[in-house]
Amino acid sequence: MSTSTHSSLSLVSTPNAPAAVGPYTQAVRVGNLLFLSGSLGLDPATGKLVDGGVEEQAKQALQNMKAIIEAGGSEVGKVVKTTVFLHDMNDFKAVNAVYSAFFGNHKPARSAVQVARLPLDALFEIEAIAR
């Protein structure tokens, strides 16, 4: 049995961010909401995790997220909620510095959790909901 995407949903994809690493899309727009899949610190050109640890991975993941948000017709200032996944909660302070620099004065709602393992053994992942 095959299921098709409902006509009320628009799938979002951009070459300016890494392709999905599984059977999903980079984002889905429904009405005025944009739901982004998790973004890793992958270099869009190589598909590999960037070097430099959690801070560099966070910076790249946020840039990837921004590209997807813009491809979905939105902007970073319209992000409503993010969820941050960390390989190690000891990286919380360092990630907060990168996150704060990225979002500036905009402060979306956020959850941050430590997980046992992330795809491709990444150190950081972020998903978001935007208008």
Backbone as JSON, one array per atom type, in Angstrom:
{
  "sequence": "MSTSTHSSLSLVSTPNAPAAVGPYTQAVRVGNLLFLSGSLGLDPATGKLVDGGVEEQAKQALQNMKAIIEAGGSEVGKVVKTTVFLHDMNDFKAVNAVYSAFFGNHKPARSAVQVARLPLDALFEIEAIAR",
  "N": [[0.84, -1.18, 0.0], [0.59, 2.17, -0.87], [1.08, 5.47, 0.22], [0.07, 8.74, -0.49], [1.18, 12.16, -0.37], [-0.9, 14.45, 1.23], [-2.92, 16.94, -0.33], [-3.07, 19.29, 1.12], [-0.64, 19.69, 2.25], [2.63, 20.96, 1.8], [5.66, 19.97, 0.56], [8.96, 20.8, 1.44], [12.09, 21.52, 0.09], [15.54, 22.11, -0.36], [18.55, 22.69, -2.19], [20.42, 24.08, -0.82], [20.82, 23.18, 1.67], [21.78, 20.2, 3.42], [20.73, 17.1, 1.97], [18.0, 15.07, 3.13], [18.77, 12.45, 5.44], [17.38, 10.15, 5.46], [14.15, 8.53, 4.95], [12.45, 10.99, 4.61], [11.38, 14.46, 4.45], [12.96, 17.71, 4.15], [11.4, 19.75, 5.24], [7.95, 20.52, 6.03], [5.21, 22.33, 4.95], [2.19, 23.43, 6.27], [-0.71, 25.09, 5.97], [-0.18, 28.15, 7.58], [2.06, 27.34, 8.91], [5.36, 26.04, 9.3], [7.06, 23.1, 9.48], [10.06, 21.88, 10.46], [12.33, 19.28, 9.79], [14.89, 17.58, 11.7], [18.02, 19.25, 11.75], [21.35, 18.68, 11.04], [24.89, 19.27, 11.61], [25.93, 19.22, 8.92], [27.93, 19.66, 6.05], [26.59, 21.14, 3.24], [27.67, 20.77, 0.7], [29.34, 18.53, 0.8], [28.06, 16.64, 2.33], [28.99, 15.68, 4.66], [29.76, 15.66, 8.22], [30.8, 18.71, 9.68], [34.11, 19.65, 10.67], [35.57, 20.35, 13.93], [34.12, 20.12, 16.27], [31.39, 20.46, 18.68], [30.53, 23.16, 18.65], [31.11, 24.11, 16.04], [29.59, 22.28, 14.59], [27.04, 23.01, 15.51], [26.84, 25.66, 14.56], [26.87, 25.18, 11.78], [24.61, 23.53, 11.51], [22.59, 25.32, 12.25], [22.81, 27.18, 10.17], [22.06, 25.51, 8.06], [19.43, 25.0, 8.85], [18.38, 27.59, 8.6], [18.53, 27.95, 5.81], [16.62, 26.11, 4.98], [14.32, 27.1, 6.23], [14.06, 29.54, 4.85], [13.7, 28.55, 2.26], [11.22, 27.49, 2.62], [9.64, 29.71, 2.62], [9.7, 31.4, 4.82], [11.23, 33.07, 7.64], [14.04, 33.46, 9.88], [13.34, 35.03, 12.09], [10.72, 34.34, 12.45], [10.59, 31.93, 13.65], [9.04, 29.8, 15.87], [9.34, 27.76, 17.75], [11.94, 25.66, 18.91], [13.71, 22.56, 19.06], [16.45, 21.26, 20.62], [18.9, 18.84, 20.3], [21.35, 17.25, 22.07], [24.44, 15.53, 22.13], [25.93, 15.49, 24.4], [25.18, 16.87, 27.43], [26.95, 18.48, 28.76], [27.82, 20.22, 26.87], [26.04, 22.24, 26.78], [26.34, 25.0, 27.58], [28.23, 26.01, 25.72], [26.84, 25.55, 23.33], [24.63, 27.18, 23.8], [25.79, 29.71, 23.53], [26.43, 29.81, 20.78], [23.86, 29.46, 19.7], [22.52, 31.71, 20.75], [23.96, 33.8, 19.52], [23.23, 33.31, 16.89], [20.37, 33.63, 16.83], [20.08, 36.16, 17.93], [18.23, 38.91, 19.09], [15.81, 37.64, 18.91], [13.88, 35.26, 20.52], [12.91, 32.25, 20.41], [10.59, 29.78, 21.72], [11.98, 26.94, 23.39], [13.26, 23.64, 23.72], [15.75, 21.58, 25.19], [17.6, 18.68, 25.03], [19.53, 15.87, 26.15], [20.68, 13.17, 24.27], [21.09, 9.65, 23.61], [22.34, 8.97, 21.22], [22.97, 10.45, 18.06], [21.99, 10.77, 14.56], [24.5, 9.76, 12.27], [26.43, 9.99, 14.18], [26.5, 12.59, 15.12], [27.02, 15.61, 17.07], [25.2, 17.53, 17.66], [21.87, 18.5, 17.02], [19.06, 20.14, 15.55], [15.62, 20.93, 15.48], [12.72, 22.65, 14.18], [9.82, 24.82, 14.39], [8.15, 27.09, 12.42], [6.53, 30.17, 11.42]],
  "CA": [[0.0, 0.0, 0.0], [1.36, 3.4, -0.96], [0.37, 6.65, 0.68], [0.49, 9.99, -1.13], [1.11, 13.36, 0.46], [-2.18, 15.16, 1.1], [-2.79, 18.21, -1.07], [-2.97, 20.42, 2.06], [0.74, 19.76, 2.71], [3.64, 21.28, 0.79], [6.98, 19.49, 0.95], [9.98, 21.82, 1.21], [13.42, 20.98, -0.09], [16.47, 23.06, -0.97], [19.92, 22.21, -2.33], [21.27, 24.9, 0.04], [20.97, 22.45, 2.93], [22.0, 18.79, 3.1], [19.56, 16.25, 1.73], [17.6, 14.24, 4.26], [19.56, 11.22, 5.54], [16.42, 9.07, 5.61], [12.93, 8.67, 4.15], [11.65, 12.13, 5.06], [11.69, 15.69, 3.73], [13.6, 18.72, 4.98], [10.36, 20.47, 5.97], [6.59, 20.42, 5.51], [4.37, 23.49, 5.25], [0.75, 23.2, 6.34], [-1.27, 26.41, 6.3], [0.86, 29.15, 7.8], [3.11, 26.76, 9.75], [6.43, 25.29, 8.65], [7.64, 22.12, 10.41], [11.36, 21.46, 9.95], [12.99, 18.07, 10.3], [16.14, 17.88, 12.38], [19.18, 19.67, 10.96], [22.66, 18.34, 11.6], [25.99, 20.11, 11.15], [26.49, 18.66, 7.69], [28.28, 20.56, 4.96], [25.7, 20.8, 2.13], [28.43, 20.39, -0.49], [29.97, 17.21, 0.93], [27.19, 15.72, 3.05], [29.73, 15.18, 5.82], [29.79, 16.53, 9.38], [31.92, 19.66, 9.69], [35.12, 19.45, 11.71], [35.66, 21.42, 14.91], [33.38, 19.86, 17.49], [29.98, 20.79, 18.83], [30.24, 24.55, 18.27], [31.1, 24.2, 14.58], [28.42, 21.54, 14.12], [25.86, 23.82, 15.82], [26.82, 26.78, 13.6], [26.49, 24.68, 10.46], [23.21, 23.06, 11.58], [21.74, 26.5, 12.25], [22.82, 27.7, 8.8], [21.23, 24.59, 7.27], [18.05, 25.27, 9.24], [18.02, 28.88, 8.0], [18.3, 27.73, 4.37], [15.34, 25.4, 4.83], [13.27, 28.07, 6.6], [13.89, 30.48, 3.74], [13.11, 27.8, 1.14], [9.81, 27.3, 2.96], [8.94, 30.99, 2.56], [9.66, 32.04, 6.12], [12.49, 33.7, 8.04], [14.47, 33.05, 11.21], [12.58, 35.79, 13.07], [9.38, 33.76, 12.6], [10.68, 30.63, 14.32], [8.19, 29.8, 17.06], [9.8, 26.75, 18.72], [13.01, 24.76, 18.48], [14.14, 21.49, 19.95], [17.87, 21.01, 20.45], [19.34, 17.52, 20.76], [22.78, 17.25, 22.34], [25.08, 14.27, 22.47], [26.46, 15.64, 25.75], [24.63, 18.06, 28.08], [28.05, 19.35, 29.15], [28.0, 21.19, 25.79], [24.91, 23.17, 26.85], [26.8, 26.39, 27.64], [28.85, 26.34, 24.44], [25.78, 25.59, 22.33], [23.83, 28.37, 24.07], [26.5, 30.86, 22.98], [26.24, 29.75, 19.33], [22.42, 29.64, 19.49], [22.21, 33.1, 21.06], [24.55, 34.62, 18.46], [22.44, 33.07, 15.68], [19.02, 34.18, 16.93], [20.1, 37.57, 18.34], [17.18, 39.32, 20.02], [14.66, 36.75, 18.78], [13.98, 34.17, 21.5], [11.83, 31.27, 20.27], [10.47, 28.75, 22.75], [12.98, 25.92, 23.11], [13.6, 22.52, 24.61], [17.08, 21.03, 24.91], [17.73, 17.39, 25.68], [20.66, 15.01, 25.8], [20.23, 11.89, 23.7], [22.13, 8.62, 23.61], [23.07, 8.97, 19.97], [22.35, 11.18, 16.96], [22.37, 10.23, 13.26], [25.88, 9.99, 11.81], [27.21, 10.29, 15.38], [26.59, 14.05, 15.29], [27.04, 16.12, 18.44], [24.14, 18.54, 17.78], [20.78, 18.51, 16.03], [18.0, 21.08, 15.9], [14.41, 20.97, 14.66], [12.03, 23.9, 14.45], [8.52, 25.16, 13.84], [8.14, 28.51, 12.09], [5.34, 30.67, 10.73]],
  "C": [[0.89, 1.25, 0.0], [0.49, 4.57, -0.53], [0.93, 7.87, -0.03], [0.38, 11.14, -0.14], [-0.2, 14.09, 0.18], [-1.95, 16.51, 0.43], [-2.71, 19.43, -0.15], [-1.55, 20.62, 2.58], [1.66, 20.09, 1.54], [4.99, 20.82, 1.32], [8.02, 20.53, 0.55], [11.34, 21.14, 1.11], [14.28, 22.04, -0.76], [17.85, 22.41, -1.1], [20.9, 23.0, -1.44], [21.43, 24.33, 1.44], [21.15, 20.98, 2.55], [20.68, 18.05, 2.86], [19.25, 15.45, 2.98], [18.41, 12.94, 4.25], [18.65, 10.0, 5.75], [15.2, 9.33, 4.76], [12.0, 9.76, 4.68], [12.08, 13.36, 4.26], [12.3, 16.7, 4.69], [12.58, 19.5, 5.81], [9.01, 20.24, 5.29], [5.85, 21.69, 5.92], [2.92, 23.03, 5.23], [0.13, 24.51, 6.8], [-0.15, 27.41, 6.46], [1.99, 28.65, 8.7], [4.1, 25.94, 8.93], [7.09, 24.4, 9.7], [8.93, 21.6, 9.79], [11.81, 20.17, 10.6], [14.28, 18.5, 10.99], [17.24, 18.24, 11.4], [20.45, 19.33, 11.73], [23.71, 19.31, 11.06], [26.7, 19.53, 9.95], [26.81, 19.77, 6.71], [27.39, 20.2, 3.77], [26.44, 20.32, 0.88], [28.96, 18.96, -0.41], [29.06, 16.17, 1.57], [27.86, 15.12, 4.27], [29.66, 16.18, 6.97], [31.0, 17.45, 9.31], [32.86, 19.32, 10.84], [35.02, 20.58, 12.74], [34.83, 21.23, 16.15], [31.97, 20.42, 17.49], [29.66, 22.22, 18.38], [30.17, 24.7, 16.75], [29.91, 23.44, 14.0], [27.14, 22.34, 14.36], [25.74, 24.98, 14.83], [26.34, 26.31, 12.24], [25.03, 24.21, 10.46], [22.25, 24.24, 11.55], [21.7, 27.16, 10.87], [21.97, 26.82, 7.88], [19.76, 24.83, 7.57], [17.56, 26.56, 8.6], [17.71, 28.71, 6.51], [16.95, 27.06, 4.13], [14.17, 26.32, 5.17], [13.0, 29.02, 5.44], [13.31, 29.79, 2.51], [11.62, 27.56, 1.36], [9.02, 28.59, 3.01], [8.85, 31.72, 3.88], [11.01, 32.7, 6.4], [12.78, 33.32, 9.48], [13.68, 33.78, 12.31], [11.16, 35.3, 13.27], [9.43, 32.35, 13.19], [9.95, 30.73, 15.65], [8.78, 28.92, 18.16], [10.93, 25.95, 18.1], [13.17, 23.65, 19.52], [15.59, 21.2, 19.6], [18.18, 19.64, 21.06], [20.85, 17.55, 20.88], [23.27, 15.85, 22.64], [25.54, 14.3, 23.92], [25.94, 16.95, 26.36], [25.72, 18.98, 28.62], [28.36, 20.4, 28.08], [26.94, 22.28, 25.8], [25.36, 24.63, 26.8], [27.4, 26.83, 26.3], [27.8, 26.47, 23.33], [24.9, 26.83, 22.54], [24.48, 29.62, 23.47], [26.3, 30.93, 21.46], [24.78, 30.07, 18.98], [22.04, 31.11, 19.68], [22.75, 34.04, 19.98], [23.73, 34.48, 17.17], [21.1, 33.78, 15.74], [19.0, 35.65, 17.36], [19.02, 37.87, 19.36], [15.93, 38.47, 19.93], [14.85, 35.56, 19.72], [12.81, 33.21, 21.34], [11.74, 30.38, 21.51], [11.45, 27.64, 22.39], [12.98, 24.84, 24.17], [15.0, 22.08, 24.22], [17.23, 19.74, 25.71], [19.02, 16.7, 25.26], [20.09, 13.69, 25.32], [21.4, 10.91, 23.67], [22.99, 8.67, 22.35], [22.27, 9.73, 18.92], [22.77, 10.55, 15.63], [23.8, 10.66, 12.89], [26.84, 10.33, 12.95], [27.47, 11.79, 15.55], [26.58, 14.4, 16.77], [25.87, 17.05, 18.73], [23.13, 18.33, 16.67], [19.73, 19.48, 16.5], [16.84, 20.9, 14.92], [13.63, 22.22, 15.06], [10.63, 23.91, 13.85], [8.55, 26.66, 13.62], [6.8, 28.87, 11.45], [5.73, 31.11, 9.35]]
}
